[in-house]
Amino acid sequence: MNAPNENLVTHDDLLVISGRAYRSRLLVGTGKYKDFAATRAAIDASGAEIVTVAIRRTNIGQNPNEPSLLDHLPASHFTLLPNTAGCYSADDAVRTLRLARELLDGQTLVKLEVLGDPQTLFPNVRETIHAAETLVKDGFEVMVYTSDDPIIARELEAVGCVAIMPLASLIGSGMGILNPWNLRLIIEQAKVPVLVDAGVGTASDAAVAMELGCAGVLMNTAIALAEHPVLMAGAMKKAVEAGREAYRAGRMPRKLYAAAPSSPTSGLIA
Amino acid sequence: MLSIVLNGSCCRCADQATVADLIRELALEGERVAVERNGEIVPRSRHGETRLADGDRIEVVRAVGGG
């Protein structure tokens, strides 16, 4: 018998991305909420430290006193992760992130996402790799959304991306993890953190992702479109933590049947 | 008057106007925005000295909710 490993239980299990450490392994988006107060309440309940934001044109000629998302998500409290959702070419994604870097005072940690189809929002991996090369050369630290193809994941890592973020299923679908085997292949080979991004529908999906060995999970719709986003945000926080602990604990082997009951076989009264 | 394309729409502004003038006119002074002029970032520190030219394509962006 091994002595209980106190260290395993008590030591800080931090998520390290590009040399920076985070306590929370749950990353959340800020879209689809009814207002900024609801956004903030859900994010607080999720415990997320990294939150994604989109970059869009200002509404010219509209109410100049319109509240701003950044007023509700101060950079002192959160790591704002600008993403390129909605971009369909490498050029648009690179332009968007250069604007984001200017907007966020030189921040270089970004989420790259180049889509290939407006109906499914499936990523265009060729444009994604092209954009990643340009961004890495330009000094960005790129967390990259991609398909669950292990070869593409390896190429994105070779290009210099700091985190690989394969989909579990299509963005906004809530279909959960459709190909755990591919995710395992990606996780096994990667030297950088692998985070599931997109497709999580409910807490068990997040737990499964973490049990597979993902370093984290990024989600938006699963929380924002739950009937009670704050409650779901708390559920996701616990699911990510539980999944992570189960992964670190090392699960028992699966057997069709064990013929090894949990209670003693001797001393029975009959 | 100069004729520019601002966030995809045609727009007129004064001769000699700078990016800082444009931001002021849009009532975005003090707001967190980023500006691109003809595909190149105009850093905040240079808004005051960067003059607009006829035909410029200007993008003014901000952060919004997204996943």
Coordinates of C-alpha atoms in Angstrom, one line a residue:
Chain A
M1 CA 0.0 0.0 0.0
N2 CA 1.2 3.4 -0.8
A3 CA 1.1 6.0 2.0
P4 CA -1.5 8.7 1.4
N5 CA 0.0 11.3 -0.8
E6 CA -0.7 14.4 1.0
N7 CA 1.1 16.4 -1.6
L8 CA -1.2 15.2 -4.4
V9 CA -4.2 16.4 -2.4
T10 CA -2.9 19.7 -1.2
H11 CA -0.6 20.9 -3.8
D12 CA -1.7 23.7 -6.1
D13 CA -2.8 22.2 -9.4
L14 CA -2.5 25.2 -11.6
L15 CA -3.2 25.6 -15.3
V16 CA -0.1 27.1 -16.9
I17 CA -0.5 28.8 -20.3
S18 CA 2.5 30.4 -21.9
G19 CA 4.2 30.7 -18.5
R20 CA 1.3 32.3 -16.6
A21 CA -0.6 30.3 -14.0
Y22 CA -4.3 30.2 -13.4
R23 CA -6.3 28.5 -10.6
S24 CA -9.4 28.0 -12.7
R25 CA -9.4 25.5 -15.5
L26 CA -12.8 26.8 -16.8
L27 CA -12.6 29.5 -19.4
V28 CA -15.9 31.2 -20.4
G29 CA -17.2 33.4 -23.2
T30 CA -19.2 36.6 -22.7
G31 CA -21.7 36.3 -25.6
K32 CA -25.5 35.6 -25.6
Y33 CA -26.3 37.0 -22.2
K34 CA -29.3 39.4 -21.8
D35 CA -27.2 42.2 -20.3
F36 CA -23.8 42.9 -18.8
A37 CA -25.0 42.3 -15.2
A38 CA -26.1 38.8 -16.2
T39 CA -22.8 38.2 -17.9
R40 CA -20.9 39.2 -14.8
A41 CA -23.0 37.2 -12.4
A42 CA -22.5 34.0 -14.4
I43 CA -18.8 34.6 -14.8
D44 CA -18.4 35.2 -11.1
A45 CA -20.3 31.9 -10.4
S46 CA -18.1 30.1 -12.8
G47 CA -14.9 31.2 -11.1
A48 CA -13.3 31.7 -14.5
E49 CA -10.2 33.9 -14.6
I50 CA -9.9 33.9 -18.4
V51 CA -12.9 35.3 -20.3
T52 CA -13.2 35.7 -24.1
V53 CA -14.4 38.8 -25.8
A54 CA -15.1 39.6 -29.4
I55 CA -13.8 42.6 -31.3
R56 CA -16.4 44.5 -33.3
R57 CA -16.9 47.9 -35.0
T58 CA -18.2 50.6 -32.8
N59 CA -21.8 51.7 -33.6
I60 CA -21.2 55.0 -35.2
G61 CA -23.8 57.7 -34.3
Q62 CA -25.5 55.7 -31.6
N63 CA -25.7 56.4 -27.9
P64 CA -22.2 57.4 -26.9
N65 CA -23.0 56.6 -23.2
E66 CA -23.9 53.1 -24.0
P67 CA -22.4 50.9 -21.3
S68 CA -19.2 49.0 -22.3
L69 CA -18.5 45.3 -21.6
L70 CA -15.0 46.3 -20.3
D71 CA -16.6 48.4 -17.6
H72 CA -18.2 45.2 -16.2
L73 CA -15.1 43.0 -16.8
P74 CA -12.2 45.0 -15.6
A75 CA -8.8 43.8 -16.8
S76 CA -7.6 44.0 -13.1
H77 CA -9.9 41.1 -12.3
F78 CA -9.9 39.0 -15.4
T79 CA -7.6 38.0 -18.2
L80 CA -9.5 39.2 -21.3
L81 CA -8.9 36.8 -24.2
P82 CA -9.8 38.5 -27.5
N83 CA -11.0 36.0 -30.0
T84 CA -11.6 36.1 -33.8
A85 CA -15.0 34.5 -33.8
G86 CA -16.8 35.4 -37.1
C87 CA -13.6 35.6 -39.1
Y88 CA -13.5 33.4 -42.2
S89 CA -10.0 34.2 -43.5
A90 CA -6.5 34.3 -42.0
D91 CA -6.1 37.9 -43.0
D92 CA -9.3 39.0 -41.2
A93 CA -8.3 37.1 -38.1
V94 CA -4.8 38.6 -38.0
R95 CA -6.2 42.1 -38.5
T96 CA -8.8 41.6 -35.8
L97 CA -6.1 40.4 -33.3
R98 CA -3.8 43.3 -34.1
L99 CA -6.7 45.6 -33.3
A100 CA -7.3 43.6 -30.1
R101 CA -3.7 44.0 -29.0
E102 CA -4.0 47.8 -29.5
L103 CA -7.3 47.8 -27.7
L104 CA -6.0 45.8 -24.7
D105 CA -2.8 47.8 -24.2
G106 CA -0.4 45.4 -25.9
Q107 CA -1.8 42.1 -24.6
T108 CA -0.5 39.2 -26.7
L109 CA -2.5 36.3 -25.4
V110 CA -5.3 35.7 -27.9
K111 CA -7.7 33.1 -29.1
L112 CA -7.5 32.3 -32.8
E113 CA -10.6 30.9 -34.5
V114 CA -11.0 30.9 -38.3
L115 CA -14.4 29.5 -39.4
G116 CA -15.0 27.7 -42.6
D117 CA -18.8 27.4 -42.8
P118 CA -21.5 29.7 -41.6
Q119 CA -24.0 27.0 -40.9
T120 CA -21.9 24.6 -38.9
L121 CA -19.2 27.1 -37.8
F122 CA -16.7 24.3 -38.5
P123 CA -13.1 25.7 -38.4
N124 CA -11.1 26.2 -41.6
V125 CA -7.9 24.6 -40.5
R126 CA -5.9 25.7 -43.5
E127 CA -6.6 29.3 -42.8
T128 CA -6.1 28.7 -39.1
I129 CA -2.6 27.4 -39.6
H130 CA -1.8 30.2 -41.9
A131 CA -3.0 32.8 -39.4
A132 CA -1.2 31.1 -36.5
E133 CA 2.1 31.3 -38.4
T134 CA 1.7 35.0 -39.0
L135 CA 0.6 35.7 -35.4
V136 CA 3.4 33.8 -33.8
K137 CA 6.0 35.6 -35.9
D138 CA 4.3 38.9 -34.9
G139 CA 4.8 38.1 -31.1
F140 CA 1.3 36.8 -30.2
E141 CA 0.7 33.9 -27.8
V142 CA -1.9 32.0 -29.7
M143 CA -4.5 29.7 -28.1
V144 CA -6.0 28.1 -31.1
Y145 CA -9.5 26.7 -31.8
T146 CA -9.4 23.8 -34.2
S147 CA -11.0 20.5 -35.3
D148 CA -10.3 17.3 -33.3
D149 CA -7.8 16.2 -35.9
P150 CA -4.6 15.1 -34.1
I151 CA -2.4 15.8 -37.2
I152 CA -3.6 19.4 -37.5
A153 CA -3.2 19.8 -33.7
R154 CA 0.4 18.7 -34.0
E155 CA 1.0 21.2 -36.8
L156 CA -0.5 24.0 -34.8
E157 CA 1.8 23.1 -31.9
A158 CA 4.8 23.0 -34.2
V159 CA 3.9 26.5 -35.5
G160 CA 4.2 27.7 -31.9
C161 CA 0.7 27.9 -30.5
V162 CA 0.6 28.0 -26.7
A163 CA -2.6 26.0 -26.3
I164 CA -4.5 23.7 -28.6
M165 CA -8.3 23.9 -28.3
P166 CA -10.1 21.2 -30.3
L167 CA -13.9 21.2 -30.5
A168 CA -15.9 18.6 -28.6
S169 CA -18.7 19.1 -31.1
L170 CA -19.9 22.1 -33.1
I171 CA -20.0 25.6 -31.6
G172 CA -23.2 26.2 -29.8
S173 CA -24.5 22.7 -30.4
G174 CA -24.4 21.4 -26.8
M175 CA -23.8 17.9 -28.2
G176 CA -21.0 17.1 -25.9
I177 CA -17.9 15.1 -26.6
L178 CA -18.4 13.2 -29.9
N179 CA -15.0 11.8 -30.4
P180 CA -13.2 11.1 -27.1
W181 CA -10.6 9.0 -28.9
N182 CA -9.4 11.8 -31.1
L183 CA -9.2 14.1 -28.0
R184 CA -7.1 11.5 -26.2
L185 CA -4.7 11.2 -29.2
I186 CA -4.3 15.0 -29.2
I187 CA -3.8 15.2 -25.4
E188 CA -1.2 12.3 -25.5
Q189 CA 1.0 13.9 -28.0
A190 CA 0.7 17.6 -27.0
K191 CA 3.4 19.4 -25.0
V192 CA 1.2 22.4 -24.6
P193 CA -2.2 22.5 -22.7
V194 CA -5.1 21.0 -24.6
L195 CA -8.5 22.6 -23.8
V196 CA -11.8 21.5 -25.1
D197 CA -13.5 24.5 -26.8
A198 CA -17.0 24.3 -28.1
G199 CA -19.7 21.7 -27.9
V200 CA -20.1 21.3 -24.1
G201 CA -23.8 21.1 -23.3
T202 CA -23.9 20.3 -19.6
A203 CA -21.8 19.6 -16.6
S204 CA -21.1 15.9 -17.3
D205 CA -19.6 16.9 -20.7
A206 CA -17.1 19.2 -18.9
A207 CA -16.3 16.5 -16.4
V208 CA -15.7 13.9 -19.1
A209 CA -13.4 16.3 -21.0
M210 CA -11.3 16.8 -17.8
E211 CA -11.3 13.1 -17.1
L212 CA -9.8 12.5 -20.5
G213 CA -6.9 14.7 -19.4
C214 CA -7.8 18.1 -20.9
A215 CA -6.0 20.9 -19.2
G216 CA -9.2 23.0 -19.3
V217 CA -12.6 23.7 -20.9
L218 CA -13.8 26.8 -22.7
M219 CA -17.5 27.3 -23.0
N220 CA -20.1 30.0 -23.6
T221 CA -23.4 28.8 -24.8
A222 CA -23.8 26.0 -22.3
I223 CA -23.9 28.6 -19.5
A224 CA -25.4 31.6 -21.3
L225 CA -28.4 29.7 -22.8
A226 CA -29.1 27.5 -19.7
E227 CA -32.4 28.4 -18.1
H228 CA -30.5 29.6 -15.1
P229 CA -27.0 30.7 -16.2
V230 CA -25.7 31.4 -12.7
L231 CA -26.7 27.9 -11.5
M232 CA -25.2 26.3 -14.6
A233 CA -22.0 28.3 -14.2
G234 CA -21.6 26.9 -10.7
A235 CA -22.3 23.4 -12.0
M236 CA -19.6 23.8 -14.6
K237 CA -17.1 25.0 -12.1
K238 CA -17.7 21.9 -9.9
A239 CA -17.7 19.6 -13.0
V240 CA -14.3 20.9 -14.2
E241 CA -12.8 20.5 -10.7
A242 CA -14.3 17.1 -10.2
G243 CA -13.2 15.9 -13.6
R244 CA -9.7 17.2 -13.0
E245 CA -9.4 15.5 -9.6
A246 CA -10.7 12.2 -11.0
Y247 CA -8.1 12.4 -13.8
R248 CA -5.3 13.1 -11.3
A249 CA -6.6 10.4 -9.0
G250 CA -6.3 7.8 -11.7
R251 CA -9.5 5.8 -12.2
M252 CA -9.8 2.1 -11.5
P253 CA -9.5 -0.2 -14.5
R254 CA -12.7 -1.1 -16.4
K255 CA -13.8 -4.8 -16.3
L256 CA -16.8 -6.5 -17.7
Y257 CA -17.2 -8.1 -14.3
A258 CA -14.8 -8.4 -11.4
A259 CA -15.8 -11.3 -9.3
A260 CA -14.2 -9.2 -6.5
P261 CA -16.9 -7.8 -4.2
S262 CA -16.2 -4.7 -2.2
S263 CA -17.0 -6.5 1.1
P264 CA -15.2 -9.4 2.7
T265 CA -16.1 -12.9 1.4
S266 CA -15.4 -14.6 4.8
G267 CA -17.5 -14.3 8.0
L268 CA -20.8 -14.6 6.2
I269 CA -23.6 -15.9 8.4
A270 CA -24.6 -18.5 5.8
Chain B
M1 CA -13.9 68.4 -46.6
L2 CA -12.4 64.9 -46.7
S3 CA -14.3 61.9 -47.7
I4 CA -13.4 58.7 -45.8
V5 CA -14.9 55.3 -45.3
L6 CA -15.6 54.8 -41.6
N7 CA -16.5 51.3 -40.4
G8 CA -17.7 50.5 -43.9
S9 CA -19.8 53.6 -44.4
C10 CA -19.0 56.9 -46.2
C11 CA -18.4 59.8 -44.0
R12 CA -17.1 63.4 -44.3
C13 CA -14.7 65.1 -42.0
A14 CA -12.8 68.4 -41.9
D15 CA -9.6 69.0 -43.9
Q16 CA -6.6 68.5 -41.6
A17 CA -8.6 66.4 -39.2
T18 CA -6.6 63.9 -37.2
V19 CA -7.6 60.5 -35.8
A20 CA -8.0 62.2 -32.4
D21 CA -10.4 64.7 -33.9
L22 CA -12.5 61.9 -35.4
I23 CA -12.7 60.0 -32.1
R24 CA -13.8 63.3 -30.4
E25 CA -16.4 63.9 -33.1
L26 CA -17.8 60.3 -32.6
A27 CA -18.1 61.0 -28.8
L28 CA -15.7 58.1 -28.2
E29 CA -13.1 60.1 -26.4
G30 CA -11.9 58.2 -23.3
E31 CA -13.6 55.0 -24.5
R32 CA -11.6 51.9 -25.1
V33 CA -11.4 51.7 -28.8
A34 CA -8.7 50.7 -31.3
V35 CA -8.2 52.4 -34.7
E36 CA -7.0 51.0 -38.0
R37 CA -6.2 53.2 -41.0
N38 CA -5.9 51.6 -44.4
G39 CA -5.1 48.2 -42.8
E40 CA -2.5 49.5 -40.4
I41 CA -3.0 50.0 -36.6
V42 CA -2.8 53.6 -35.4
P43 CA -1.5 53.4 -31.9
R44 CA -3.4 55.5 -29.3
S45 CA -0.2 57.5 -28.7
R46 CA -0.3 58.7 -32.3
H47 CA -4.0 59.6 -32.7
G48 CA -3.2 63.3 -32.2
E49 CA -0.5 63.5 -35.0
T50 CA -2.1 61.1 -37.5
R51 CA -3.9 63.2 -40.2
L52 CA -6.7 61.7 -42.2
A53 CA -6.5 61.8 -46.0
D54 CA -9.1 61.7 -48.7
G55 CA -10.2 58.1 -49.3
D56 CA -8.9 56.7 -46.1
R57 CA -10.5 53.5 -44.9
I58 CA -10.9 53.7 -41.1
E59 CA -12.0 51.1 -38.7
V60 CA -12.9 51.9 -35.1
V61 CA -13.5 48.8 -32.9
R62 CA -14.3 47.9 -29.3
A63 CA -14.7 44.8 -27.2
V64 CA -18.1 43.1 -27.1
G65 CA -19.5 39.9 -25.6
G66 CA -18.4 36.8 -27.5
G67 CA -17.4 33.2 -27.1

